[in-house]
Short mmCIF file of C-alpha atoms and ligand atoms in Angstrom, two decimals:
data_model
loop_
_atom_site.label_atom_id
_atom_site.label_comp_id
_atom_site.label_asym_id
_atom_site.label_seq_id
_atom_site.Cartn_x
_atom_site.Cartn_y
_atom_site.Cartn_z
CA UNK S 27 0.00 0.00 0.00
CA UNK S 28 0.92 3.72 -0.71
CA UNK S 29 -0.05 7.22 -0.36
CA UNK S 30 0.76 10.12 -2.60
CA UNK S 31 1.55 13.44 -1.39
CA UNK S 32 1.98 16.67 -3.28
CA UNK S 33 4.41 19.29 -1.84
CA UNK S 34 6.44 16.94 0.68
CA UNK S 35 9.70 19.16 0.18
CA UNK S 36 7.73 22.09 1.18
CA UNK S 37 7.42 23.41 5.47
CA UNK S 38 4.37 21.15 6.18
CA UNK S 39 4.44 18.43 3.83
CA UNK S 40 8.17 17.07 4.39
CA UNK S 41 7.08 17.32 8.00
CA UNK S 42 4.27 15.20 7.43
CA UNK S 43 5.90 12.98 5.00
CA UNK S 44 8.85 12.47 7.51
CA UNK S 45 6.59 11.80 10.43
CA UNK S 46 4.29 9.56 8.27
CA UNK S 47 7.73 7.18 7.71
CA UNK S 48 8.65 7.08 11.40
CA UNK S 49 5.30 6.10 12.84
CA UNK S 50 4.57 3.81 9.32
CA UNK S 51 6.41 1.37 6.77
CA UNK S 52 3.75 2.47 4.15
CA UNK S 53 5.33 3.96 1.13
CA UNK S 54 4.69 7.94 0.24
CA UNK S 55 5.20 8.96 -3.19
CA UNK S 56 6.25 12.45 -3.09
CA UNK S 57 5.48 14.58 -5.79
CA UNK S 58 6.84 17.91 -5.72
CA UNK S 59 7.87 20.82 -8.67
CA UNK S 60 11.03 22.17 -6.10
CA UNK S 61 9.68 25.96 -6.68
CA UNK S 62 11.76 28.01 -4.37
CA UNK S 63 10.06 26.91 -1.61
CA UNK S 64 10.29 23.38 -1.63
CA UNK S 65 13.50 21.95 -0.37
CA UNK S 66 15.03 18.38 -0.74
CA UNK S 67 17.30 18.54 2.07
CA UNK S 68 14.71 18.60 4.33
CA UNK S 69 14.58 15.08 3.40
CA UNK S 70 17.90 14.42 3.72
CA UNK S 71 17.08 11.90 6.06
CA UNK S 72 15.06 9.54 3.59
CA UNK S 73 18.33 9.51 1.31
CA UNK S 74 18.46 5.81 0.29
CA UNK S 75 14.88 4.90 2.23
CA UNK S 76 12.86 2.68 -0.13
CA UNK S 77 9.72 3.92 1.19
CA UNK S 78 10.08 7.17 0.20
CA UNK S 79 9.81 7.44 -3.83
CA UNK S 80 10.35 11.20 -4.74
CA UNK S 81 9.43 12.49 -7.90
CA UNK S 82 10.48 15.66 -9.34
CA UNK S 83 7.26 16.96 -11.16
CA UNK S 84 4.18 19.50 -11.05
CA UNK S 85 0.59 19.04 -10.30
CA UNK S 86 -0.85 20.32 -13.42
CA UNK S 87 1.18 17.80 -15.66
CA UNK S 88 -2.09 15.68 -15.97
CA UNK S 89 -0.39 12.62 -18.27
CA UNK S 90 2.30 12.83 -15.17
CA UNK S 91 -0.04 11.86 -12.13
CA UNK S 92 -1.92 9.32 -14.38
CA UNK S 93 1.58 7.41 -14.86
CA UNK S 94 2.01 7.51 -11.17
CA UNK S 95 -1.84 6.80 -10.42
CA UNK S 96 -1.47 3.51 -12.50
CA UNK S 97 1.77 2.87 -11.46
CA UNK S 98 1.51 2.74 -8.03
CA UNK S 99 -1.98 2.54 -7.25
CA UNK S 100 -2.30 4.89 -3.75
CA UNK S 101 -4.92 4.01 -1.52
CA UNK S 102 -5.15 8.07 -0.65
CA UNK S 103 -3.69 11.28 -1.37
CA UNK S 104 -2.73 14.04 0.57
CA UNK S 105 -2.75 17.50 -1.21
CA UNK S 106 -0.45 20.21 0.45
CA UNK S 107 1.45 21.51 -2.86
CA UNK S 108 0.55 25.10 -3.75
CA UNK S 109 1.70 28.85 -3.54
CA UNK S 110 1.66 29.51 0.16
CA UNK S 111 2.74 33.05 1.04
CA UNK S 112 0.26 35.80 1.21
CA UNK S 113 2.94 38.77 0.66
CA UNK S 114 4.14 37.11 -2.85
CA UNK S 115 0.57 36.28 -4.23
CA UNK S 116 -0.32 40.17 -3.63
CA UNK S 117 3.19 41.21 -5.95
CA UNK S 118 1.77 38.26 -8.81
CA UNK S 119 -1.00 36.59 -8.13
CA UNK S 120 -0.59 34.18 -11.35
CA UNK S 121 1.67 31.41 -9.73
CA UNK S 122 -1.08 31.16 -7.28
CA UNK S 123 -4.32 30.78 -9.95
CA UNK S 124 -2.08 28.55 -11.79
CA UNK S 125 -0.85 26.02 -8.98
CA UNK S 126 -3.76 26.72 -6.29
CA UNK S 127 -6.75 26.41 -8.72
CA UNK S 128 -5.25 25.41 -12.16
CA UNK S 129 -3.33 22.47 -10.52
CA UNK S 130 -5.65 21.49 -8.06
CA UNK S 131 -8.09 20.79 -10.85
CA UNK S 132 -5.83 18.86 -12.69
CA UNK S 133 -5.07 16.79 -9.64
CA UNK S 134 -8.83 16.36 -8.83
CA UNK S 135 -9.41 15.20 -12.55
CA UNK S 136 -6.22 12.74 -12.42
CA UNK S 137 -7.70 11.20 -9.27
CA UNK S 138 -11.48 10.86 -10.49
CA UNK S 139 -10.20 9.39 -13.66
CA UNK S 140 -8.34 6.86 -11.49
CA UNK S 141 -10.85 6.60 -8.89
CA UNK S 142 -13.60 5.46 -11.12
CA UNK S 143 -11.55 2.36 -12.46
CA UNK S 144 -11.04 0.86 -8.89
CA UNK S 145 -13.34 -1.98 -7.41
CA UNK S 146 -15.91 -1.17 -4.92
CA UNK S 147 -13.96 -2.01 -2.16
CA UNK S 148 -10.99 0.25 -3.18
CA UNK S 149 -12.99 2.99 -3.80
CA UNK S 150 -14.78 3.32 -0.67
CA UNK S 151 -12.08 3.70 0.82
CA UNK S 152 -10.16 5.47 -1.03
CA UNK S 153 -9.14 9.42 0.31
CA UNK S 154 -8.30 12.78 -1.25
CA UNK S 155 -7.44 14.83 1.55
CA UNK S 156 -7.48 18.55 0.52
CA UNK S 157 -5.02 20.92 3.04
CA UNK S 158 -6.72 24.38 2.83
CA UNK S 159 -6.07 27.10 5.66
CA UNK S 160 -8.41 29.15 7.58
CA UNK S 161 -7.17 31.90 5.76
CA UNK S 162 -10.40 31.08 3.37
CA UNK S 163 -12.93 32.55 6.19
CA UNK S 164 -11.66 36.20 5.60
CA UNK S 165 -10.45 38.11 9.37
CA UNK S 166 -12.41 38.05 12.16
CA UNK S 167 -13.46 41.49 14.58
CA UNK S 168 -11.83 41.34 18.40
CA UNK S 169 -15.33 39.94 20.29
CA UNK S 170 -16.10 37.74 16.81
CA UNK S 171 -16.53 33.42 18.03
CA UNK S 172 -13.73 31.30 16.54
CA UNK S 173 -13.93 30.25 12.42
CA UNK S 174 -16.38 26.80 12.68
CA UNK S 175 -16.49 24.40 10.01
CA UNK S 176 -19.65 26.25 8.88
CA UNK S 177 -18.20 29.71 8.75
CA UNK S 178 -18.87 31.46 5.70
CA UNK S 179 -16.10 32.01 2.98
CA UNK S 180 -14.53 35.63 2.55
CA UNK S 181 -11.17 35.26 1.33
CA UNK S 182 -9.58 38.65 1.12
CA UNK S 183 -6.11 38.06 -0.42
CA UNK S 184 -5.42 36.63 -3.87
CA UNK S 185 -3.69 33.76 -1.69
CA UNK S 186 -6.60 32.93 0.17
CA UNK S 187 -9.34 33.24 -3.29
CA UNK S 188 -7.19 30.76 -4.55
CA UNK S 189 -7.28 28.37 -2.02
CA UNK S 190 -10.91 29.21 -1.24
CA UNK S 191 -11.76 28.06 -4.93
CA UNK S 192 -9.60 24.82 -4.56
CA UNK S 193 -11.77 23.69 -1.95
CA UNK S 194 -14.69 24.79 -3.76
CA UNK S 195 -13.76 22.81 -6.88
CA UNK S 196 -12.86 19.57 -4.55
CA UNK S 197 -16.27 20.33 -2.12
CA UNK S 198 -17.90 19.98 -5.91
CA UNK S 199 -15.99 17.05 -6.86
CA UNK S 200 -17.69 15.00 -4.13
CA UNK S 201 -21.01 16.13 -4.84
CA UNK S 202 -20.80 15.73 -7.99
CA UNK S 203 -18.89 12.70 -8.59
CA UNK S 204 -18.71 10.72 -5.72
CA UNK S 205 -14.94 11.27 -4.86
CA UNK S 206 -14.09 10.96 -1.69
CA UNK S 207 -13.14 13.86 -0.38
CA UNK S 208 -11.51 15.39 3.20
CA UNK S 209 -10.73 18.96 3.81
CA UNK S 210 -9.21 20.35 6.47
CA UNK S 211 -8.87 24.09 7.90
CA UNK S 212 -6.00 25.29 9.74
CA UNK S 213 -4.39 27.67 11.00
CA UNK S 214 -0.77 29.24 11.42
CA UNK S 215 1.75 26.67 11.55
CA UNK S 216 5.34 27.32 12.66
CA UNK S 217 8.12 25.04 13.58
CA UNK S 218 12.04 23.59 11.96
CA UNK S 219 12.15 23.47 8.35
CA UNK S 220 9.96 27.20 7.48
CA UNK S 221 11.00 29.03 4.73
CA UNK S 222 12.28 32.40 6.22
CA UNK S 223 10.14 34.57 4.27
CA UNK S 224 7.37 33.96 6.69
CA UNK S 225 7.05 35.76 10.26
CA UNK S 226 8.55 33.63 12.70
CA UNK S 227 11.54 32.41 10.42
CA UNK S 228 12.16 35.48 9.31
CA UNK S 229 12.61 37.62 12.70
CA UNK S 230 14.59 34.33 13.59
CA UNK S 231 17.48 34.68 10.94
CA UNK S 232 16.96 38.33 10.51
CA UNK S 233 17.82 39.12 14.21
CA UNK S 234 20.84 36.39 14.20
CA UNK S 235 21.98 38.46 11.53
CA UNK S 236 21.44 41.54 13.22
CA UNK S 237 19.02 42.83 10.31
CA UNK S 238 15.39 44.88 11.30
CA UNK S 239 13.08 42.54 12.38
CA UNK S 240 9.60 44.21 9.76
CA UNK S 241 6.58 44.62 11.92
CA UNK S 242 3.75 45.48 9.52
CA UNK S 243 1.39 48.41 10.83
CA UNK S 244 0.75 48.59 14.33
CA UNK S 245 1.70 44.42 15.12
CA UNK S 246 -1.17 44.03 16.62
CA UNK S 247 -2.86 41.19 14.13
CA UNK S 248 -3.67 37.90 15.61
CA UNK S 249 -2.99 34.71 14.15
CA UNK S 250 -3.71 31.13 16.01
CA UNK S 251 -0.44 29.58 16.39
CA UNK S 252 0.13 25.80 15.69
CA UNK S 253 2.98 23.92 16.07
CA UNK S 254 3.54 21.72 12.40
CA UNK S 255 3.85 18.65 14.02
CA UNK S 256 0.05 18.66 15.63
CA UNK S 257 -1.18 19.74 12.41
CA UNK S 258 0.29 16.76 10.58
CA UNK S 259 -0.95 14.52 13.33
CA UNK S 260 -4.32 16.02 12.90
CA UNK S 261 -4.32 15.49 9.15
CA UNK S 262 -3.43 11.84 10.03
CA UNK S 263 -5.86 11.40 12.12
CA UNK S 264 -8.54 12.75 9.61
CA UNK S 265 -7.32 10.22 7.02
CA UNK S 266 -7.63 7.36 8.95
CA UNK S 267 -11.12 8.54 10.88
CA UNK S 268 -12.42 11.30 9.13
CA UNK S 269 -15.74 11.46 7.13
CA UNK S 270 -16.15 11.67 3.41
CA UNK S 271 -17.16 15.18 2.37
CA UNK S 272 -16.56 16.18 5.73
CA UNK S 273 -14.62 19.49 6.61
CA UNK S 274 -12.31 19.96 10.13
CA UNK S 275 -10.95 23.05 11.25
CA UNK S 276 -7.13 22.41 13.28
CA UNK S 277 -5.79 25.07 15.52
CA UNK S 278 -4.17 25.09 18.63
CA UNK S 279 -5.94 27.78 20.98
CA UNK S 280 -3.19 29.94 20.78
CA UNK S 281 -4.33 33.39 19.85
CA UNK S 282 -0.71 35.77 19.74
CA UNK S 283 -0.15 39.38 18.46
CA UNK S 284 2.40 39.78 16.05
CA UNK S 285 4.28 41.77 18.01
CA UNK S 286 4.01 39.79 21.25
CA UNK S 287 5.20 36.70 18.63
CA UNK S 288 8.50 39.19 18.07
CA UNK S 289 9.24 39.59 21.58
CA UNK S 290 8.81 35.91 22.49
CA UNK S 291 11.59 35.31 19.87
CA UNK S 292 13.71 38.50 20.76
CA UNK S 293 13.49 37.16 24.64
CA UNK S 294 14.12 33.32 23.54
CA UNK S 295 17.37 34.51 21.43
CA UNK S 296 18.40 36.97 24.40
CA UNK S 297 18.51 33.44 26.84
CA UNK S 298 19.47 31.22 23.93
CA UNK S 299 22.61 33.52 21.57
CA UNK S 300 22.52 36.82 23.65
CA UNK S 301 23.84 39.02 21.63
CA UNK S 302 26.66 41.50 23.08
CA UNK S 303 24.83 44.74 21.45
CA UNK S 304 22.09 44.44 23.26
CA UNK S 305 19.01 43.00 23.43
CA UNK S 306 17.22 41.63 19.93
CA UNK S 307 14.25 43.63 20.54
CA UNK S 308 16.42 46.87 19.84
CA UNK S 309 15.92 45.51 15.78
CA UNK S 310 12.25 45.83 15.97
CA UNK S 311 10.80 48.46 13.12
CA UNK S 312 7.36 49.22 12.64
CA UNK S 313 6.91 49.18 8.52
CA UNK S 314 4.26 49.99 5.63
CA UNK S 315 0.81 47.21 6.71
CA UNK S 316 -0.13 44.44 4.02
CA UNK S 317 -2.51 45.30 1.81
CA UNK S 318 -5.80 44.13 2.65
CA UNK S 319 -4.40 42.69 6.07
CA UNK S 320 -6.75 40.56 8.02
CA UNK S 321 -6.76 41.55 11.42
CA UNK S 322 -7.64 38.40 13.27
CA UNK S 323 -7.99 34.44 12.75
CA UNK S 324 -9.27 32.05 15.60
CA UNK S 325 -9.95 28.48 14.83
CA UNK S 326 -12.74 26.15 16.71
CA UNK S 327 -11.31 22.91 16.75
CA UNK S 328 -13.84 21.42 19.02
CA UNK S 329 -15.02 19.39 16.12
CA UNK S 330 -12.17 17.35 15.27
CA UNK S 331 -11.76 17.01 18.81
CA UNK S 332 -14.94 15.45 19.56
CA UNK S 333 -14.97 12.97 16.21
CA UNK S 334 -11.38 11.86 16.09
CA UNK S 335 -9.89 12.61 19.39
CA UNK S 336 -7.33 14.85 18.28
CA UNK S 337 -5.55 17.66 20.59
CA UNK S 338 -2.19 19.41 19.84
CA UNK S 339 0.38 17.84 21.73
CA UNK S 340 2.43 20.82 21.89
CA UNK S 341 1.86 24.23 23.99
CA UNK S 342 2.84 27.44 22.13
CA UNK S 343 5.40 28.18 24.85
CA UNK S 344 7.06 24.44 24.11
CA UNK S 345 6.77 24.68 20.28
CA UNK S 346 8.41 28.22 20.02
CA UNK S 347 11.03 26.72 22.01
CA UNK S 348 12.10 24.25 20.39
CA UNK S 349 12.04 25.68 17.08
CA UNK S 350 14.32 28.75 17.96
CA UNK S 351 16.54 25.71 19.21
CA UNK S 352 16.38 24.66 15.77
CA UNK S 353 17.56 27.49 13.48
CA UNK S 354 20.03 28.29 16.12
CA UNK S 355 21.49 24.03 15.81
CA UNK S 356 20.88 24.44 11.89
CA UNK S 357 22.88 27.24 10.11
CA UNK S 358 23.87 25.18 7.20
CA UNK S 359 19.85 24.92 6.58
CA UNK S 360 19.45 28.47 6.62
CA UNK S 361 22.46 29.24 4.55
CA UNK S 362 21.00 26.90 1.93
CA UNK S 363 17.93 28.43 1.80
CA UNK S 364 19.06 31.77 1.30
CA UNK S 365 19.40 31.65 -2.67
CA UNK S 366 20.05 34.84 -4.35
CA UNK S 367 16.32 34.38 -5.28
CA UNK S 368 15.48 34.57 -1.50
CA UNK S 369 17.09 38.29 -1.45
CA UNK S 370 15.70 39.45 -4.40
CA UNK S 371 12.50 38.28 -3.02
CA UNK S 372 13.46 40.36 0.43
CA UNK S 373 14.69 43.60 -1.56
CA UNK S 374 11.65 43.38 -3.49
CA UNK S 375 9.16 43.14 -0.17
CA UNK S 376 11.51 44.79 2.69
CA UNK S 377 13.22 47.49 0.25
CA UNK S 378 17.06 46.64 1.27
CA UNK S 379 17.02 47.42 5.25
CA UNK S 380 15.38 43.73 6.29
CA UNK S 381 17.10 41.84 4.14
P1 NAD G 28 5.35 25.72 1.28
O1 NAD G 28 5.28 26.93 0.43
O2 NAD G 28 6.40 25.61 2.33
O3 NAD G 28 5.48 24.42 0.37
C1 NAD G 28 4.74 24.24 -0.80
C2 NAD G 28 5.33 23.04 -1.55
O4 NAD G 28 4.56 22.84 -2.74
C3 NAD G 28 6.78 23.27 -2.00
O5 NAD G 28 7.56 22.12 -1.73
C4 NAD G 28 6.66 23.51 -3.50
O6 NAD G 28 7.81 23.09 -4.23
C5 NAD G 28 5.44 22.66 -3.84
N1 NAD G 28 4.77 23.12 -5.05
C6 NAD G 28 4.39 24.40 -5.36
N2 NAD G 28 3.81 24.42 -6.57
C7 NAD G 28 3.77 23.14 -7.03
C8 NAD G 28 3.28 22.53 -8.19
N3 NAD G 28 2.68 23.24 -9.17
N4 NAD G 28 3.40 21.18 -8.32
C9 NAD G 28 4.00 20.43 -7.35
N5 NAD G 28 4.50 20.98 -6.23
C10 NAD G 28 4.39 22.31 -6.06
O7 NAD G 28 3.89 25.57 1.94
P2 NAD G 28 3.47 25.07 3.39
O8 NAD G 28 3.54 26.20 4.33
O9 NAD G 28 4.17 23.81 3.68
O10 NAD G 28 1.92 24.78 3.12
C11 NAD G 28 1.51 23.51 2.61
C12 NAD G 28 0.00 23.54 2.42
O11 NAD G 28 -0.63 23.81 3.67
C13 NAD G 28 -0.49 24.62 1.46
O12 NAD G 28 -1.54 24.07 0.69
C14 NAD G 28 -0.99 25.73 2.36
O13 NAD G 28 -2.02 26.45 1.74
C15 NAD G 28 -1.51 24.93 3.54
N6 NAD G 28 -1.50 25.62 4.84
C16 NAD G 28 -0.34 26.21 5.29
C17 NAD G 28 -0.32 26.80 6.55
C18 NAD G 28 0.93 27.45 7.10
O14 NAD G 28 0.87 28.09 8.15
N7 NAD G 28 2.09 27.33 6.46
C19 NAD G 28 -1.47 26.79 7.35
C20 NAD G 28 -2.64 26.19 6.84
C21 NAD G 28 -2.63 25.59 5.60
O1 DAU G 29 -3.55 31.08 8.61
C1 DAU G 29 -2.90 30.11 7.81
C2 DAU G 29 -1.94 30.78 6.87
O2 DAU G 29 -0.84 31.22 7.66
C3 DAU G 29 -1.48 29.87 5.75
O3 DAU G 29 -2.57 29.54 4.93
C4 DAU G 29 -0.39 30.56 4.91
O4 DAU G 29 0.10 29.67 3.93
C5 DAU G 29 0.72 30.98 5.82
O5 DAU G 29 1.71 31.68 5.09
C6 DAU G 29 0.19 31.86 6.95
O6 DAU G 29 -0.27 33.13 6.43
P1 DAU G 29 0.02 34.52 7.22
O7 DAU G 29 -0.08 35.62 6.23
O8 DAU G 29 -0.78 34.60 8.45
O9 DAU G 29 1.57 34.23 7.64
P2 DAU G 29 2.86 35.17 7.62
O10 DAU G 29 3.92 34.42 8.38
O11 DAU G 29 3.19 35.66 6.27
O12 DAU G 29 2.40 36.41 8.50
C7 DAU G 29 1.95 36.21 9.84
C8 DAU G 29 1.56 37.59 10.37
O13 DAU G 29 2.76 38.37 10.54
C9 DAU G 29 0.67 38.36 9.44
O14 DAU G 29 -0.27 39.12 10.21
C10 DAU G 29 1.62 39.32 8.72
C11 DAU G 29 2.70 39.57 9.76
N1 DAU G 29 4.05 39.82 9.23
C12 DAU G 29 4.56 38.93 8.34
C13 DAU G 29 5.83 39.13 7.81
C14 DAU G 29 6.39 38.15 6.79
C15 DAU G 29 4.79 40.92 9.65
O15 DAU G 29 4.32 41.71 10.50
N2 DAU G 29 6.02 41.11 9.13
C16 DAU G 29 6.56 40.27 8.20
O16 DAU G 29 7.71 40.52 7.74
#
C-alpha cells in the first residue's frame, strides 16, 4: 500500500511525509515541482529509504499523475502543494491561480479518472485529503466566536481566493462525482524546516543576523499559532477517521499578536545567543501594513476534537522553544535556503534594510 503526497519538500508536507515514515512502513510517493520553496534537504534523512519514492514533477502535468496513479496505485492522497505566502501572491497573483486552482483541478481530474476504475472495495475507501487554511474565512473582529467548520467564505487576499476556490472545486468534486473527499482548515503553523520569508523564520534569521526585524502596521494582528507537528498529526488522524465530504478546522488555541510573537523570539534569542549589542528587541521596526491585512484568525477545533480525538500535543510556549533551538542548531539549513532568489524576493518586499 501507498499514499501520494503533493508538496512533501515544502514546510508542512516534508514534515508530514517524515513523520508519516517514522510512525509507518507504508510507502509515500512524493510529488513535488522544487519551486523556491520546496526543499530536498529537508529530506535528507530519507536519502536511500525505499519507502520514500520522490518524484520531481508539477501538479498540473495531468499525463504525469496518471503514470504515477497507474503505477503505483495509492490508496489516498494528501494534497499540500501550492503557492503559500500571502505577501508574494499580492506582488503576482498568477503562480497562485495557476498552482492553487489550475493544478488542483488537474489533480482532482487525475484522481477521479483513477478513482472510477477501482473496485468497490478500493474505492470506498479510497481518500483525497485537501489541506486548505483558515485563511479562506476572511479576518475576524476582536469579540467575533472562533472560524467553525460552517463559517462562511470571505477570502480577502489573492492567496486565500485561490485556495478558497480549490476547496470549492474539490467540495464539488464530491457532490458531484462521488470522490471521496476530506478537507481540512488550519491555521498558522510554525516550527524547523519554514522558509524564512514567513514571520517567525524570518525575525529568527533576521535578528541572528542583526538585520530589522519588519513589523507590519501597528503588530497588533492575531494569528492562532500551531505547532507543524500537531497539524500533521491532525491530518493523520482525519485520514484514517475522518468522514467523506466532511470538513475539520485544526488550531491550537493559541491566539498571539504579532508583536508579542517578536518579543517571544527576541526574549528566547536573548537566553538562547545573547547578543553582546544588546538586546534583539532593539531591531524591531514598525513598517508599511499588508494590503488588505486581516486583522484576526481564531480556529474552533472542538469538532475534530470530539470525532477523532485529536488535541495538539504541543503548547505554544514548548513549540516556540524548540524551534528557535532549531535554526540556532541548523545554520547550514538556513544558509541553503538563502538563494540569491530569497534576497531578491526580500529587496523586493523589505526594500534593502530587512534583508
Ligand atoms: P510551502 O510553500 O512551504 O510548500 C509548498 C510546496 O509545494 C513546496 O515544496 C513547493 O515546491 C510545492 N509546489 C508548489 N507548486 C507546485 C506545483 N505546481 N506542483 C508540485 N509541487 C508544487 O507551503 P506550506 O507552508 O508547507 O503549506 C503547505 C499547504 O498547507 C499549502 O496548501 C498551504 O495552503 C496549507 N497551509 C499552510 C499553513 C501554514 O501556516 N504554512 C497553514 C494552513 C494551511
Ligand atoms: O492562517 C494560515 C496561513 O498562515 C497559511 O494559509 C499561509 O500559507 C501561511 O503563510 C500563513 O499566512 P500569514 O499571512 O498569516 O503568515 P505570515 O507568516 O506571512 O504572517 C503572519 C503575520 O505576521 C501576518 O499578520 C503578517 C505579519 N508579518 C509577516 C511578515 C512576513 C509581519 O508583520 N512582518 C513580516 O515581515
Amino acid at each position: 500500500m501507498s499514499i501520494l503526497v503533493t508538496g512533501g519538500a515544502g514546510f508542512i508536507g516534508s514534515h508530514f511525509v517524515l513523520d508519516w515514515l517514522h510512525g509507518s512502513d507504508e510507502t509515500v510517493i512524493n510529488l513535488d515541482a522544487l519551486t523556491y520553496a520546496g526543499n530536498p534537504a529537508n529530506l535528507a534523512s530519507l536519502a536511500g529509504d525505499p519507502r520514500h519514492v520522490f518524484v520531481h514533477g508539477d501538479i498540473a502535468d495531468r499525463s504525469l499523475l496518471e503514470q504515477l496513479l497507474s503505477q503505483h496505485r495509492p490508496r489516498a492522497l494528501v494534497h499540500f502543494a501550492a503557492e503559500s505566502h500571502v505577501d508574494r501572491s499580492i506582488h503576482g497573483p498568477g503562480e497562485f491561480m495557476r498552482t492553487n486552482v489550475q493544478g488542483s483541478f488537474s489533480l482532482l481530474e487525475a484522481v477521479r479518472a483513477h478513482w472510477s476504475g477501482l473496485d468497490a472495495d478500493a474505492k470506498a475507501a479510497f481518500r483525497f485529503h485537501h489541506v486548505s487554511t483558515d485563511e479562506v474565512f476572511g479576518s475576524l473582529a476582536p469579540a467575533d466566536p472562533a472560524f467553525t467548520e460552517d463559517h462562511g467564505y470571505a477570502p480577502n487576499s489573492p492567496y486565500s481566493a485561490s485556495k478558497a476556490a480549490s476547496d470549492h472545486l474539490v467540495r464539488a468534486w464530491h457532490h458531484t462525482y462521488g470522490l471521496p473527499v476530506l478537507t481540512s482548515h488550519c491555521s498558522n503553523n510554525y516550527g524547523p524546516l519554514h522558509f524564512p520569508e514567513k514571520l517567525i523564520p524570518l525575525m529568527i534569521v533576521n535578528a541572528l543576523d542583526g538585520k530589522p526585524l519588519p513589523v507590519y502596521g501597528d503588530g497588533q494582528q492575531i494569528r492562532d499559532w500551531l505547532y507543524v507537528a500537531d497539524h500533521c498529526s491532525a491530518i493523520r488522524a482525519v485520514l484514517a477517521g475522518g468522514r467523506p465530504g466532511q470538513t475539520y478546522n485544526i488550531g491550537g488555541c493559541n491566539e498571539i499578536a504579532n508583536l508579542e510573537i517578536v518579543h517571544q523570539v527576541c526574549a528566547l534569542l536573548d537566553e538562547l545567543r545573547p547578543d553582546p549589542l544588546g538586546p534583539y528587541a532593539r531591531l524591531i521596526r514598525f513598517v508599511a501594513d499588508r494590503p488588505g491585512h486581516d486583522r484576526r484568525y481564531a480556529i474552533d477545533a472542538r469538532k475534530i476534537e470530539r470525532e477523532l480525538g485529536w488535541r495538539p500535543a504541543e503548547t505554544f510556549a514548548s513549540g516556540i522553544r524548540k524551534t528557535v533551538r532549531w535554526y540556532l542548531d541548523n545554520p547550514d539549513w538556513i544558509a541553503s535556503v538563502r538563494s540569491g532568489a530569497y534576497r531578491d524576493w526580500l529587496g523586493k518586499q523589505y526594500g534593502t534594510p530587512a534583508g
